[in-house]
PDB file of C-alpha atoms in Angstrom:
ATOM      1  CA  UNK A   1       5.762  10.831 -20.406  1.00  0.00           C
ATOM      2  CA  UNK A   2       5.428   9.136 -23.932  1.00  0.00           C
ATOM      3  CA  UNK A   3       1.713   9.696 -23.613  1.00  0.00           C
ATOM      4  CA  UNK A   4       1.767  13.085 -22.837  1.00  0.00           C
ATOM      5  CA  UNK A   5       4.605  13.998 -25.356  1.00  0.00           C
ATOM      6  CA  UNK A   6       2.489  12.270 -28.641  1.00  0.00           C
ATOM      7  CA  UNK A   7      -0.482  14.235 -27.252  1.00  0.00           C
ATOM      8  CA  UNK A   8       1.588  17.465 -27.791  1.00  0.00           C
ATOM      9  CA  UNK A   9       2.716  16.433 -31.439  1.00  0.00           C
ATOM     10  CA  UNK A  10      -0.908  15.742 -32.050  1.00  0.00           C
ATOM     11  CA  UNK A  11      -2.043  18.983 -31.021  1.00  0.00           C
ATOM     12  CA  UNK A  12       0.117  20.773 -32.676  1.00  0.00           C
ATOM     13  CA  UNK A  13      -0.506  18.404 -36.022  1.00  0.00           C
ATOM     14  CA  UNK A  14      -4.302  18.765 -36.457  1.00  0.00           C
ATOM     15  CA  UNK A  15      -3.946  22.747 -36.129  1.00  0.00           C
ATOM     16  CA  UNK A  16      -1.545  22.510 -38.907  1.00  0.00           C
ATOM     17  CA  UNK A  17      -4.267  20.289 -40.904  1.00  0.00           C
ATOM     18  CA  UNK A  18      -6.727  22.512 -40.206  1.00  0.00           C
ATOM     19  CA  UNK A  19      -5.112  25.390 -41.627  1.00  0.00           C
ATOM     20  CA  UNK A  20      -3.979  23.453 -44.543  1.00  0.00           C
ATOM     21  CA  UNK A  21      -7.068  22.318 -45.415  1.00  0.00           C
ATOM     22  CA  UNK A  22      -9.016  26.091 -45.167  1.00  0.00           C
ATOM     23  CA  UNK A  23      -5.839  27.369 -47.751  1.00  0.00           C
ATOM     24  CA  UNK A  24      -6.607  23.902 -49.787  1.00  0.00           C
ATOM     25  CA  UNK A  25     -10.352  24.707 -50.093  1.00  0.00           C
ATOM     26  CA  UNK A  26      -8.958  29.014 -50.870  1.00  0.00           C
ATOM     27  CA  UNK A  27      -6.852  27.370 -53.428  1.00  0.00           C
ATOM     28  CA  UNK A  28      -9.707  25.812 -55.140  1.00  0.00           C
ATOM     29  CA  UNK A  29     -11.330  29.683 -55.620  1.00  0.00           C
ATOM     30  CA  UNK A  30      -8.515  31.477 -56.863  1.00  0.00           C
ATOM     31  CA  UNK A  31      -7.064  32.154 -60.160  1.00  0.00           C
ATOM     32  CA  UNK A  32      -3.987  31.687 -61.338  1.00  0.00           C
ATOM     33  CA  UNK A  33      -1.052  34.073 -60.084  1.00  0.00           C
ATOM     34  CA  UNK A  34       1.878  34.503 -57.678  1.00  0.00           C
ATOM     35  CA  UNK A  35      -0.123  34.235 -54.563  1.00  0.00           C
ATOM     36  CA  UNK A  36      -2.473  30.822 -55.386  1.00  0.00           C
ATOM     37  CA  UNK A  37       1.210  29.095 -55.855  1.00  0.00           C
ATOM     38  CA  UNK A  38       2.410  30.902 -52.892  1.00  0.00           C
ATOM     39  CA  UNK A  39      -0.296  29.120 -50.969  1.00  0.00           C
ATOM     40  CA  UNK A  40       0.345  26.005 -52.322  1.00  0.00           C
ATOM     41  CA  UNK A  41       3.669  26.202 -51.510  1.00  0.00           C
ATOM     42  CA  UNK A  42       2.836  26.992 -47.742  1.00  0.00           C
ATOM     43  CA  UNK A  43       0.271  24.408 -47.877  1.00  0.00           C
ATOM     44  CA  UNK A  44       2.917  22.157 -49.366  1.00  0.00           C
ATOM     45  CA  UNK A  45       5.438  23.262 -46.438  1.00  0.00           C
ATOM     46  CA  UNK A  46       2.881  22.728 -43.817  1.00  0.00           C
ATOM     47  CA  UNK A  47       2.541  19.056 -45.013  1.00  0.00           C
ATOM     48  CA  UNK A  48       5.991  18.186 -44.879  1.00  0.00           C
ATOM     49  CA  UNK A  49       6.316  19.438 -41.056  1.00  0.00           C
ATOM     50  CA  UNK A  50       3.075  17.562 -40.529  1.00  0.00           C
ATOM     51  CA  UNK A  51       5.391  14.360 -41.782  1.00  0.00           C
ATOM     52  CA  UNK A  52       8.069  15.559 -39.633  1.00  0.00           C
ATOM     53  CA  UNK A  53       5.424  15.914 -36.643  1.00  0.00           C
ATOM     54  CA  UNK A  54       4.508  12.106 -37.980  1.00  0.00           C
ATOM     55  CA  UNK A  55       8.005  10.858 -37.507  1.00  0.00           C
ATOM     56  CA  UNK A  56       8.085  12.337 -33.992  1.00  0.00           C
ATOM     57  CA  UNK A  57       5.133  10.602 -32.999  1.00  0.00           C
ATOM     58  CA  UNK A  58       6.591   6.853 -35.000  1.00  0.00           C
ATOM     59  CA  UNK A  59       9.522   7.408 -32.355  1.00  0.00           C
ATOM     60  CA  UNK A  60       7.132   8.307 -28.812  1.00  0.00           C
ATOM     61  CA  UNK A  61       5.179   5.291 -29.622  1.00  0.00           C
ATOM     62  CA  UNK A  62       7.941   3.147 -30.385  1.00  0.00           C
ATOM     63  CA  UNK A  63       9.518   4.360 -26.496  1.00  0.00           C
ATOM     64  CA  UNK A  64       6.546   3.775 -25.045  1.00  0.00           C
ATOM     65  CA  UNK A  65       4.762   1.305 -22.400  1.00  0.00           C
ATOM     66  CA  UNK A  66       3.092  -1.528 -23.745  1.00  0.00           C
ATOM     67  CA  UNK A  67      -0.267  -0.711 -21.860  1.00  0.00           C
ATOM     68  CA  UNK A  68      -0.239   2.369 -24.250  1.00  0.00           C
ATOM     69  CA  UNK A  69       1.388   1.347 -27.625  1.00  0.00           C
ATOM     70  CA  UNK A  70      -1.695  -0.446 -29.153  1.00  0.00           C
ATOM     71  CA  UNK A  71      -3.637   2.911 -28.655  1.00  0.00           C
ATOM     72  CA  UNK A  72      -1.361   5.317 -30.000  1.00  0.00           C
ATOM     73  CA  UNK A  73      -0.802   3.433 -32.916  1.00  0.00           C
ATOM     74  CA  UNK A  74      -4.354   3.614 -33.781  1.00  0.00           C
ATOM     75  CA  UNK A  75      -4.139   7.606 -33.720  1.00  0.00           C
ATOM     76  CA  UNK A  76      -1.137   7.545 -35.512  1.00  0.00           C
ATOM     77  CA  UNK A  77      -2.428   5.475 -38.555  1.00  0.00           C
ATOM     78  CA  UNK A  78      -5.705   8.082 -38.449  1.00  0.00           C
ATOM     79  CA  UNK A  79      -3.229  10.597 -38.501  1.00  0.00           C
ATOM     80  CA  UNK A  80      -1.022   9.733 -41.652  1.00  0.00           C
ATOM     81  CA  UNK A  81      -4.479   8.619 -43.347  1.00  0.00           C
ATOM     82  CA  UNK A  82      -5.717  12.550 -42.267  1.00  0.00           C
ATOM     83  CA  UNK A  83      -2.199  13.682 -43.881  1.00  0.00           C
ATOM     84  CA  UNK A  84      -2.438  11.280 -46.723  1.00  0.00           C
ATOM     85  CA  UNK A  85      -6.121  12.660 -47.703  1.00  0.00           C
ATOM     86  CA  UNK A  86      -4.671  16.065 -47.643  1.00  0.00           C
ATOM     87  CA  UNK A  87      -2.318  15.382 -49.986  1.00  0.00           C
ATOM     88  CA  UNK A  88      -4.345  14.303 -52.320  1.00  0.00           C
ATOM     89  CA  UNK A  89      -6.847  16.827 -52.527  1.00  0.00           C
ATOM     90  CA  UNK A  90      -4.290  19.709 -52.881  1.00  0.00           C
ATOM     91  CA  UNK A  91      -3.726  17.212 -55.925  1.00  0.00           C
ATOM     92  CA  UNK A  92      -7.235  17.327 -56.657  1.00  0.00           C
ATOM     93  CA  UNK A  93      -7.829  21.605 -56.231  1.00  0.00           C
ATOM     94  CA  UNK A  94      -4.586  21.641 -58.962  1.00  0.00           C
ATOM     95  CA  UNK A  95      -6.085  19.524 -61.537  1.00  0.00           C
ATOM     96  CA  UNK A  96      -9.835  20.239 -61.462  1.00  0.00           C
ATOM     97  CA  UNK A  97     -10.969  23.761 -63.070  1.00  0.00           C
ATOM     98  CA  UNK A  98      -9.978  26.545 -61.257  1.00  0.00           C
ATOM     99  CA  UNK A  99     -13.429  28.133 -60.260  1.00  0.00           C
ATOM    100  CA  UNK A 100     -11.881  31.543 -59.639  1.00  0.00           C
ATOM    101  CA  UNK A 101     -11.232  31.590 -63.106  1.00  0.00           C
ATOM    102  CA  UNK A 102     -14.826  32.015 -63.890  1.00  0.00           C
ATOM    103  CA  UNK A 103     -15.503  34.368 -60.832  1.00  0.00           C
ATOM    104  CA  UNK A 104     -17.843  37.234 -61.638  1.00  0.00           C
ATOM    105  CA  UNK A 105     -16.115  40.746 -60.726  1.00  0.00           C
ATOM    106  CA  UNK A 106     -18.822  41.424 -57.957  1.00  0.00           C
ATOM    107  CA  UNK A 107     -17.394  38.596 -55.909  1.00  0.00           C
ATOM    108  CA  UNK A 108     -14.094  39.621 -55.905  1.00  0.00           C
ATOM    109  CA  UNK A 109     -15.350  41.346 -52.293  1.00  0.00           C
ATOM    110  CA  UNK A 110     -16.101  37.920 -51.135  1.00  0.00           C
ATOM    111  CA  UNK A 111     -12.851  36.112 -52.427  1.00  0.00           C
ATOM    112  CA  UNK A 112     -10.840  38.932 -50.292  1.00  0.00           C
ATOM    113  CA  UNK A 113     -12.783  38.453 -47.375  1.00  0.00           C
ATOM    114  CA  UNK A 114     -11.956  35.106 -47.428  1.00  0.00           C
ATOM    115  CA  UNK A 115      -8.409  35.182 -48.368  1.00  0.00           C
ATOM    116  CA  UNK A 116      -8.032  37.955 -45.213  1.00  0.00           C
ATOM    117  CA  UNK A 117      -9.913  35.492 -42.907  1.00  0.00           C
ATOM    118  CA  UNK A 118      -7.257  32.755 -44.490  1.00  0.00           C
ATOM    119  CA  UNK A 119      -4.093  34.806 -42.928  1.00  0.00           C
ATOM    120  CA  UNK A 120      -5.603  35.538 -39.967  1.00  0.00           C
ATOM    121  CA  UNK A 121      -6.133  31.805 -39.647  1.00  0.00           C
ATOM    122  CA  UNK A 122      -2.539  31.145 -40.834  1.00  0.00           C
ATOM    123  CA  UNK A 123      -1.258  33.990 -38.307  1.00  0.00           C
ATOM    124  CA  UNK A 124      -3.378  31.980 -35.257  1.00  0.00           C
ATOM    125  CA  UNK A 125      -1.636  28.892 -36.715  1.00  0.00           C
ATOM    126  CA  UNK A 126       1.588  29.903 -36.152  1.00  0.00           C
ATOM    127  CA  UNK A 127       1.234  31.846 -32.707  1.00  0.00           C
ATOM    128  CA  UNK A 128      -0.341  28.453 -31.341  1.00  0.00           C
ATOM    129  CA  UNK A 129       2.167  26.308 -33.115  1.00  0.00           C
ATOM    130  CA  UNK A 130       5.227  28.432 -31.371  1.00  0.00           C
ATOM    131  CA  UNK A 131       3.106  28.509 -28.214  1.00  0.00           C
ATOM    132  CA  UNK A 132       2.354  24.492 -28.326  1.00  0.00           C
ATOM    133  CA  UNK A 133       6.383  24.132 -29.099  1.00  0.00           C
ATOM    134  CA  UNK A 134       7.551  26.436 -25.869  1.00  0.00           C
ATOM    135  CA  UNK A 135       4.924  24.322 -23.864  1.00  0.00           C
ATOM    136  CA  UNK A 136       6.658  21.047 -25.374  1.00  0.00           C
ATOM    137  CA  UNK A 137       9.804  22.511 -24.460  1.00  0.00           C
ATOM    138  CA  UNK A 138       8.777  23.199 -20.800  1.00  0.00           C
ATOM    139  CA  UNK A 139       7.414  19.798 -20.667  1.00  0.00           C
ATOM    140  CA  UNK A 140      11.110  18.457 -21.819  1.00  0.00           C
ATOM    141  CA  UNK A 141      12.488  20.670 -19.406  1.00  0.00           C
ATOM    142  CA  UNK A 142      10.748  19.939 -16.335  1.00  0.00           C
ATOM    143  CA  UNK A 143      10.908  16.101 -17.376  1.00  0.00           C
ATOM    144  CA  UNK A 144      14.442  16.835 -17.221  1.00  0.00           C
ATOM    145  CA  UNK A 145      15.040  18.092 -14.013  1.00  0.00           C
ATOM    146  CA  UNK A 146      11.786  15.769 -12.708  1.00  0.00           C
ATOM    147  CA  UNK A 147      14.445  12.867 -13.799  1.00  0.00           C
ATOM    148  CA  UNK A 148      18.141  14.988 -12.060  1.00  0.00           C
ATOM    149  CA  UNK A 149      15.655  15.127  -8.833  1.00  0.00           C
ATOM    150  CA  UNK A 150      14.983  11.523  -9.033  1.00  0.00           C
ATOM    151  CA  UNK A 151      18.464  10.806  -9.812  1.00  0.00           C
ATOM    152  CA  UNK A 152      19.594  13.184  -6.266  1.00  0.00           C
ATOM    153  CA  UNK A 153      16.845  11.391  -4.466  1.00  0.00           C
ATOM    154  CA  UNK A 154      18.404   7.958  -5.309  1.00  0.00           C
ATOM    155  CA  UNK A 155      21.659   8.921  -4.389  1.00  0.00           C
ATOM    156  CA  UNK A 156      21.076  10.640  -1.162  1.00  0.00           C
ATOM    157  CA  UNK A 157      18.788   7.522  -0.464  1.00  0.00           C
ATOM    158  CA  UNK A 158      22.154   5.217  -0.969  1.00  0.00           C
ATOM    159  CA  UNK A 159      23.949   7.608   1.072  1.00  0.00           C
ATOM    160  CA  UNK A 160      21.401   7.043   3.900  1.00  0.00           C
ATOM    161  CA  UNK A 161      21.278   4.044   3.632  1.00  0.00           C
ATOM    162  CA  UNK A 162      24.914   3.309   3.872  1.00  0.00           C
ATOM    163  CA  UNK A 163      25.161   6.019   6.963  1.00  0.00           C
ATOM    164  CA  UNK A 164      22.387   3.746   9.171  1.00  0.00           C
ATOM    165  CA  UNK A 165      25.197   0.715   8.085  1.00  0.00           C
ATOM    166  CA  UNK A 166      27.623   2.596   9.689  1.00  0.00           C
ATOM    167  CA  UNK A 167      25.756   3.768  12.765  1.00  0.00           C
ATOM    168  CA  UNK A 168      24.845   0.318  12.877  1.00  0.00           C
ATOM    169  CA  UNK A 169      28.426  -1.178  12.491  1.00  0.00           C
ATOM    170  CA  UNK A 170      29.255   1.431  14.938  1.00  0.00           C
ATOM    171  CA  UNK A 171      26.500   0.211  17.735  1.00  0.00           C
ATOM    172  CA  UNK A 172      27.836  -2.794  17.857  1.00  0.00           C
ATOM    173  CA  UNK A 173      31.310  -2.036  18.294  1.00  0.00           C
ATOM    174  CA  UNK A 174      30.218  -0.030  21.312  1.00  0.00           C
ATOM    175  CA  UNK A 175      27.745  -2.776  22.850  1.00  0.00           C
ATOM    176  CA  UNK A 176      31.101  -5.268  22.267  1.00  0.00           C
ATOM    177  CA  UNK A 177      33.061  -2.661  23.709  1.00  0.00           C
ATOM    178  CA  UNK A 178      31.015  -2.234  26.794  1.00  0.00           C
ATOM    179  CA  UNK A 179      31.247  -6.295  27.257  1.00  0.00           C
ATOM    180  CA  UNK A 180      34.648  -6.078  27.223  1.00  0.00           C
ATOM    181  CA  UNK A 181      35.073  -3.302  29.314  1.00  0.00           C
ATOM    182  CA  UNK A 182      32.388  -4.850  32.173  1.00  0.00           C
ATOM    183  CA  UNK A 183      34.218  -8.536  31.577  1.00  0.00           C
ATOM    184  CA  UNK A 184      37.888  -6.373  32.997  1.00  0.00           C
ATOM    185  CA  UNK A 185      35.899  -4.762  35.729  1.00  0.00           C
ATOM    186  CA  UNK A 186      34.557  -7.850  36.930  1.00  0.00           C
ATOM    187  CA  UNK A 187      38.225  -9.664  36.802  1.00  0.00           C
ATOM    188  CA  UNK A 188      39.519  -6.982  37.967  1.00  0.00           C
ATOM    189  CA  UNK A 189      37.417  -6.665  41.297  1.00  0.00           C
ATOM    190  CA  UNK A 190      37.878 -10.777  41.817  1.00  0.00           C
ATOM    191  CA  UNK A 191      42.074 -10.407  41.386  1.00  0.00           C
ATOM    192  CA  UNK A 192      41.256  -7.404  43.703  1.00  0.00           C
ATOM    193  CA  UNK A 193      38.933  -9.465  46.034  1.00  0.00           C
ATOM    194  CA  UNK A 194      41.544 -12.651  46.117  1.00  0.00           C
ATOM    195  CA  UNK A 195      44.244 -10.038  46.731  1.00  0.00           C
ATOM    196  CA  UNK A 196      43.009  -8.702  49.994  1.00  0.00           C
ATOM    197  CA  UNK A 197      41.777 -12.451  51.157  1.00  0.00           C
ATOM    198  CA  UNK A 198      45.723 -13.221  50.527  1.00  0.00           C
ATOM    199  CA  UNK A 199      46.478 -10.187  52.643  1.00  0.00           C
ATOM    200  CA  UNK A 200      44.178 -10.706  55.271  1.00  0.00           C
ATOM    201  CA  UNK A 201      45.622 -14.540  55.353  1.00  0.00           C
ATOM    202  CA  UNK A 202      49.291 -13.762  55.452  1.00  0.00           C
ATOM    203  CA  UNK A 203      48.323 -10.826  58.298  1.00  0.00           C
ATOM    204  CA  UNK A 204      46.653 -13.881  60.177  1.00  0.00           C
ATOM    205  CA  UNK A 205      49.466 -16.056  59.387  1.00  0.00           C
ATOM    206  CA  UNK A 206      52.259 -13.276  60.726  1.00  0.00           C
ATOM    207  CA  UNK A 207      50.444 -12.699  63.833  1.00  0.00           C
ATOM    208  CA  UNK A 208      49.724 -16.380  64.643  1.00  0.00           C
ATOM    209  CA  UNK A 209      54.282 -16.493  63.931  1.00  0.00           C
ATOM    210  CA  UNK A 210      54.513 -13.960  66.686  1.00  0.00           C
ATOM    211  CA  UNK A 211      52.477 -14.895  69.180  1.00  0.00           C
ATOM    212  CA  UNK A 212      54.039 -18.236  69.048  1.00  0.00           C
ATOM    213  CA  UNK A 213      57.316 -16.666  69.081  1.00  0.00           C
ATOM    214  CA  UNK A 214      56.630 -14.381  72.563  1.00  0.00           C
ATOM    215  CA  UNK A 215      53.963 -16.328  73.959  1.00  0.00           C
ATOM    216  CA  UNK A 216      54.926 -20.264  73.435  1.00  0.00           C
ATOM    217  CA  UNK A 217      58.400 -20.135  74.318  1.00  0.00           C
ATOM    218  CA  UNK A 218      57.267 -19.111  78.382  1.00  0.00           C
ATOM    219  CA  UNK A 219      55.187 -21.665  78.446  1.00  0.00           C
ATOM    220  CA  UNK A 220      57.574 -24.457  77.013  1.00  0.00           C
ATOM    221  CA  UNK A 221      60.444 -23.630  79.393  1.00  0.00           C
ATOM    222  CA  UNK A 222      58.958 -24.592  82.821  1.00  0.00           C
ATOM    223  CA  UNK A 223      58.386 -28.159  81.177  1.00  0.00           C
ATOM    224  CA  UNK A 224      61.994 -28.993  80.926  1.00  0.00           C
ATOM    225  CA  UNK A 225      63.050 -27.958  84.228  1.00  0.00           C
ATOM    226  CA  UNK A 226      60.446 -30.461  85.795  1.00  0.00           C
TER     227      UNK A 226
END
């Protein structure tokens, strides 16, 4: 994401070199008046968001991955030496001879030509710079939610996670349940089992009384008389 967020900055800083350096070198072929310092000043302007654009950068390559630092501090340090050398020759086109000053009146075609081609640069400058900064806000935007759909994913991942515990807690309550449940039936049908053997015994044991009682005595009483 670092990567891809300098790249923006950078974009969006050599278009506004660009353009300052075509009004630097339209500078240099105009006379004095209101609108050579009004180009200065926008040229001025345009530096100091370039150093604001600079700072950006400073702060993406300071957040990100090592794998990727060493290489966008190297385009960084071109970029403040491409800022740098701007500087100093809007310096330079204030201090040398103005050669629009000793422009002959059948150029003065040419020098409006140039200063029309100079706004219509400008204008493109600032159409791509809002474009490049809704596309940087898109970017932040769908980083943004990329990052909430992460965060759902993680959660709904613990949640899983800790529903399969349950169903798992769950499982084995029933298998121990089932044990249980078989371990009754199974003393159940022996206390069953030794409670008809008891039955059958005592049934045995009352008819084995009785036929003592009716059958031995007749044959007992003969005996004695003899």
């Amino acid at each position: 994401a670092a990567m891809a967020v300098f790249g923006g900055y950078e974009s969006e800083l050599v278009a506004m070199a660009e353009s300052s350096r075509a009004r630097i070198e339209a500078v240099a072929e105009m006379a004095e008046g209101t609108e050579r310092r009004a180009l200065k000043d926008a040229v001025e302007a345009s530096i100091a968001s370039a150093k604001e654009l600079l700072e950006q950068m400073e702060l993406e390559v300071a957040s990100s991955a090592r794998t990727e630092r060493a290489a966008l501090t190297a385009r960084l340090r071109a970029r403040k030496d491409e800022i740098s050398a701007l500087q100093k020759d809007l310096r330079q086109a204030f201090t040398q001879p103005r050669r629009g000053d000793q422009t002959p009146p059948e150029l003065g075609t040419e020098a409006a030509e140039q200063r029309a081609r100079l706004l219509a640069t400008s204008e493109r400058e600032r159409s791509n710079t809002a474009k490049l900064r809704e596309a940087q806000a898109a970017l932040a935007e769908t980083e943004g939610v990329g990052v909430s759909i992460l965060n759902d994913l993680r959660a709904q991942r613990e949640t899983l996670m800790h529903s399969i515990g349950t169903l798992r807690g769950a499982d084995e309550m029933l298998g121990r349940s089932k044990r249980v449940i078989a371990t009754i039936g199974r003393r159940a049908f022996t206390n069953k089992l030794i409670m008809w053997v008891m039955i059958v015994v005592l049934i045995i044991f009352i008819l084995a009384l009785a036929y003592l009682q009716f059958f031995g005595g007749e044959g007992a009483a003969p005996a004695a008389v003899v």
